[in-house]
Short mmCIF file of C-alpha atoms in Angstrom, two decimals:
data_model
loop_
_atom_site.label_atom_id
_atom_site.label_comp_id
_atom_site.label_asym_id
_atom_site.label_seq_id
_atom_site.Cartn_x
_atom_site.Cartn_y
_atom_site.Cartn_z
CA ASN A 108 -27.90 -1.38 -68.91
CA ALA A 109 -24.65 -0.21 -70.50
CA GLY A 110 -21.88 0.44 -68.06
CA VAL A 111 -19.05 -0.95 -66.03
CA THR A 112 -19.69 -4.11 -64.04
CA GLN A 113 -17.23 -5.33 -61.28
CA THR A 114 -17.33 -8.73 -59.66
CA PRO A 115 -17.31 -9.72 -56.89
CA LYS A 116 -18.72 -6.80 -54.88
CA PHE A 117 -17.46 -8.02 -51.52
CA ARG A 118 -14.68 -10.44 -50.56
CA VAL A 119 -12.74 -11.45 -47.52
CA LEU A 120 -9.35 -13.07 -48.07
CA LYS A 121 -6.89 -14.49 -45.73
CA THR A 122 -3.25 -13.30 -45.89
CA GLY A 123 -1.41 -15.06 -48.64
CA GLN A 124 -4.51 -16.08 -50.60
CA SER A 125 -4.87 -15.11 -54.21
CA MET A 126 -7.96 -13.76 -56.12
CA THR A 127 -8.95 -11.96 -59.30
CA LEU A 128 -11.26 -9.02 -59.67
CA LEU A 129 -13.11 -8.77 -62.89
CA CYS A 130 -14.08 -5.64 -64.69
CA ALA A 131 -16.41 -5.79 -67.80
CA GLN A 132 -17.55 -2.96 -69.89
CA ASP A 133 -19.90 -2.94 -72.83
CA MET A 134 -19.13 0.49 -74.41
CA ASN A 135 -16.31 -0.49 -76.49
CA HIS A 136 -14.02 1.86 -74.52
CA GLU A 137 -10.18 1.57 -75.27
CA TYR A 138 -9.00 2.87 -71.94
CA MET A 139 -9.70 0.87 -68.66
CA TYR A 140 -8.35 1.53 -65.14
CA TRP A 141 -8.06 0.01 -61.65
CA TYR A 142 -8.12 2.26 -58.68
CA ARG A 143 -8.05 1.79 -54.94
CA GLN A 144 -9.83 3.95 -52.49
CA ASP A 145 -8.71 4.23 -48.92
CA PRO A 146 -10.10 6.29 -46.10
CA GLY A 147 -8.87 9.92 -46.02
CA MET A 148 -7.21 9.55 -49.42
CA GLY A 149 -8.05 10.04 -53.03
CA LEU A 150 -8.43 7.39 -55.53
CA ARG A 151 -5.08 6.05 -56.48
CA LEU A 152 -4.39 4.47 -59.89
CA ILE A 153 -3.13 0.87 -59.68
CA HIS A 154 -2.78 -0.20 -63.23
CA TYR A 155 -4.34 0.85 -66.50
CA SER A 156 -4.78 -0.14 -70.07
CA VAL A 157 -5.01 1.79 -73.22
CA GLY A 158 -6.20 -1.07 -75.48
CA GLU A 159 -6.61 -4.81 -75.74
CA GLY A 160 -3.49 -6.63 -75.03
CA THR A 161 -1.73 -3.56 -73.41
CA THR A 162 -1.29 -2.85 -69.72
CA ALA A 163 0.73 -0.14 -67.70
CA LYS A 164 1.57 0.62 -64.08
CA GLY A 165 -0.08 3.40 -62.32
CA GLU A 166 0.86 5.04 -59.01
CA VAL A 167 0.59 2.08 -56.71
CA PRO A 168 1.11 -1.17 -58.75
CA ASP A 169 3.13 -3.18 -56.35
CA GLY A 170 1.39 -6.48 -55.30
CA TYR A 171 -1.10 -6.44 -58.31
CA ASN A 172 -1.08 -7.78 -61.73
CA VAL A 173 -3.43 -7.08 -64.59
CA SER A 174 -4.38 -8.46 -67.91
CA ARG A 175 -6.48 -7.12 -70.83
CA LEU A 176 -6.95 -10.20 -73.16
CA LYS A 177 -10.21 -8.96 -74.34
CA LYS A 178 -11.12 -5.43 -74.96
CA GLN A 179 -14.12 -5.46 -72.86
CA ASN A 180 -12.68 -7.03 -69.80
CA PHE A 181 -9.83 -5.91 -67.42
CA LEU A 182 -8.70 -8.23 -64.60
CA LEU A 183 -6.90 -7.30 -61.37
CA GLY A 184 -5.07 -10.06 -59.73
CA LEU A 185 -3.62 -10.31 -56.19
CA GLU A 186 -1.18 -13.16 -56.12
CA SER A 187 -0.52 -13.15 -52.39
CA ALA A 188 -2.95 -10.93 -50.50
CA ALA A 189 -1.65 -8.64 -47.66
CA PRO A 190 -3.58 -6.70 -44.96
CA SER A 191 -2.47 -3.50 -46.71
CA GLN A 192 -4.36 -4.38 -49.58
CA THR A 193 -7.66 -4.08 -47.71
CA SER A 194 -9.30 -1.36 -49.70
CA VAL A 195 -12.38 -0.53 -52.01
CA TYR A 196 -11.37 -1.15 -55.57
CA PHE A 197 -12.84 0.63 -58.56
CA CYS A 198 -12.65 -0.10 -62.14
CA ALA A 199 -13.37 2.61 -64.78
CA SER A 200 -13.41 2.88 -68.42
CA SER A 201 -13.29 5.78 -70.85
CA ARG A 202 -13.25 6.35 -74.68
CA ALA A 203 -10.10 8.49 -74.24
CA TRP A 204 -7.87 9.33 -71.25
CA PHE A 205 -10.30 11.62 -69.18
CA ARG A 206 -9.83 14.35 -71.77
CA GLY A 207 -12.12 16.55 -73.86
CA ALA A 208 -15.75 15.89 -73.22
CA ASN A 209 -15.23 12.25 -72.52
CA GLU A 210 -16.61 10.81 -69.23
CA ALA A 211 -15.17 8.12 -67.21
CA PHE A 212 -17.57 5.50 -66.23
CA PHE A 213 -16.89 3.74 -62.95
CA GLY A 214 -17.93 0.37 -61.54
CA GLN A 215 -19.78 0.05 -58.34
CA GLY A 216 -16.65 -0.96 -56.40
CA THR A 217 -15.34 -4.17 -54.72
CA ARG A 218 -14.82 -4.01 -51.05
CA LEU A 219 -11.81 -6.28 -50.14
CA THR A 220 -10.80 -7.24 -46.74
CA VAL A 221 -7.59 -9.20 -46.04
CA VAL A 222 -7.35 -10.68 -42.70
CA LYS B 128 0.43 17.57 -48.24
CA ASN B 129 -1.92 16.20 -50.93
CA GLU B 130 -1.69 17.86 -54.28
CA VAL B 131 -5.50 18.21 -54.26
CA GLU B 132 -7.30 19.42 -51.07
CA GLN B 133 -10.95 19.42 -50.54
CA SER B 134 -12.82 21.23 -47.92
CA PRO B 135 -14.82 20.47 -45.91
CA GLN B 136 -14.05 16.96 -45.24
CA ASN B 137 -17.66 16.37 -43.87
CA LEU B 138 -20.66 18.58 -44.38
CA THR B 139 -24.15 18.24 -42.98
CA ALA B 140 -26.83 20.41 -44.34
CA GLN B 141 -30.60 20.88 -44.08
CA GLU B 142 -32.78 20.23 -47.06
CA GLY B 143 -33.05 23.41 -49.10
CA GLU B 144 -29.78 24.80 -48.09
CA PHE B 145 -27.17 26.22 -50.57
CA ILE B 146 -23.95 24.05 -50.38
CA THR B 147 -20.56 24.82 -51.41
CA ILE B 148 -17.73 22.29 -51.63
CA ASN B 149 -14.12 23.56 -52.32
CA CYS B 150 -11.21 22.03 -54.15
CA SER B 151 -7.73 23.66 -54.09
CA TYR B 152 -4.66 22.17 -56.04
CA SER B 153 -1.08 22.94 -56.00
CA VAL B 154 0.07 21.94 -59.49
CA GLY B 155 -0.65 23.16 -63.03
CA ILE B 156 -3.49 21.40 -64.65
CA SER B 157 -5.26 20.92 -67.87
CA ALA B 158 -8.69 20.06 -66.51
CA LEU B 159 -10.59 19.44 -63.31
CA HIS B 160 -13.27 16.88 -62.74
CA TRP B 161 -15.99 16.72 -60.08
CA LEU B 162 -17.20 13.31 -59.32
CA GLN B 163 -20.07 12.00 -57.25
CA GLN B 164 -19.90 8.69 -55.26
CA HIS B 165 -23.09 7.35 -53.95
CA PRO B 166 -23.47 5.37 -50.78
CA GLY B 167 -23.69 2.20 -52.77
CA GLY B 168 -20.15 2.96 -54.17
CA GLY B 169 -20.73 3.83 -57.71
CA ILE B 170 -18.93 6.92 -59.02
CA VAL B 171 -20.33 9.11 -61.67
CA SER B 172 -18.73 12.04 -63.49
CA LEU B 173 -20.53 15.38 -62.86
CA PHE B 174 -18.39 18.09 -64.65
CA MET B 175 -15.16 18.53 -66.41
CA LEU B 176 -13.90 22.05 -66.33
CA SER B 177 -10.89 23.89 -67.91
CA SER B 178 -12.23 27.31 -67.31
CA GLY B 179 -15.15 29.37 -66.21
CA LYS B 180 -18.38 27.78 -65.03
CA LYS B 181 -20.73 24.96 -65.87
CA LYS B 182 -24.34 24.27 -64.72
CA HIS B 183 -26.28 21.19 -64.78
CA GLY B 184 -29.60 21.16 -63.06
CA ARG B 185 -29.00 22.30 -59.47
CA LEU B 186 -25.27 21.81 -59.75
CA ILE B 187 -22.90 24.56 -60.58
CA ALA B 188 -19.16 24.16 -60.91
CA THR B 189 -16.68 26.92 -61.23
CA ILE B 190 -12.98 27.14 -61.62
CA ASN B 191 -10.37 29.91 -61.12
CA ILE B 192 -7.25 28.75 -62.90
CA GLN B 193 -5.12 31.60 -61.60
CA GLU B 194 -6.00 30.89 -58.01
CA LYS B 195 -5.91 27.08 -58.47
CA HIS B 196 -9.35 26.70 -57.07
CA SER B 197 -12.66 25.16 -57.87
CA SER B 198 -16.09 25.04 -56.13
CA LEU B 199 -18.99 22.85 -56.52
CA HIS B 200 -22.38 24.46 -55.52
CA ILE B 201 -25.55 22.65 -55.07
CA THR B 202 -28.74 24.85 -54.89
CA ALA B 203 -31.92 23.84 -53.10
CA SER B 204 -30.17 20.72 -51.60
CA HIS B 205 -32.11 17.50 -51.15
CA PRO B 206 -31.57 14.32 -49.23
CA ARG B 207 -30.84 12.49 -52.45
CA ASP B 208 -27.77 14.75 -52.88
CA SER B 209 -26.17 12.98 -49.98
CA ALA B 210 -23.00 11.44 -51.42
CA VAL B 211 -19.22 11.79 -51.49
CA TYR B 212 -18.19 14.54 -53.90
CA ILE B 213 -14.57 14.07 -55.36
CA CYS B 214 -12.29 16.51 -57.11
CA ALA B 215 -9.82 15.29 -59.46
CA VAL B 216 -7.28 17.21 -61.53
CA LYS B 217 -5.68 16.25 -64.76
CA GLN B 218 -1.99 17.09 -64.86
CA GLY B 219 0.37 16.80 -67.80
CA GLY B 220 1.30 13.33 -68.99
CA ASN B 221 -2.25 12.23 -68.53
CA LYS B 222 -1.79 11.98 -64.68
CA LEU B 223 -5.08 12.19 -62.85
CA VAL B 224 -4.81 13.18 -58.96
CA PHE B 225 -7.92 12.77 -56.84
CA GLY B 226 -8.86 14.64 -53.74
CA ALA B 227 -9.91 12.68 -50.65
CA GLY B 228 -13.64 13.65 -51.11
CA THR B 229 -16.15 15.59 -49.22
CA ILE B 230 -18.84 13.55 -47.42
CA LEU B 231 -22.15 15.46 -47.79
CA ARG B 232 -25.23 14.42 -45.76
CA VAL B 233 -28.44 16.37 -46.41
CA LYS B 234 -31.12 16.07 -43.76
CA SER B 235 -34.86 16.40 -44.42
#
């Protein structure tokens, strides 16, 4: 099925460990986004990309890095995980930036716990 | 204070009831989105509004730009409507601000 696929779905990390979350979309979308979702708060944009080879910071970029080497993949990296990064992470893609009649397609989420 | 406020935070309804979820925002916007997040975590886009009203099946979304308010209505609610409903507003400069969500549980 077409859509946005995130891996892994769950992960537990120890403080200081590193990991990479992978987001893959097969809709040829230019725009991709990484959000985090925390209890009582709305989704917050971490980083985004407007095309292959480009990335930009969102609202809460500190402690994260991203790469978009291929159009279909958007990677989110945590170099040294901290308990404050315990969250549910969502990847999304869209043909254009949430405007006009375009829809944003979201992945299923990755539940990350940092202990 | 969040720029986007949703109410109620939690809502339990009986199957068949008419449900209203509200979204108020404090900034100028160019569009408003309603999203649905299922228990499994996946998020889907329900509506994008810039004025008036939209209907899709049992779902109706309205927006009043002057009052900075939008409502999402569900008619003849069903347990499968149980989900988190999220309002998001698009501001100038392509900034998208999300509400914290309304957790809806429909009991049979």
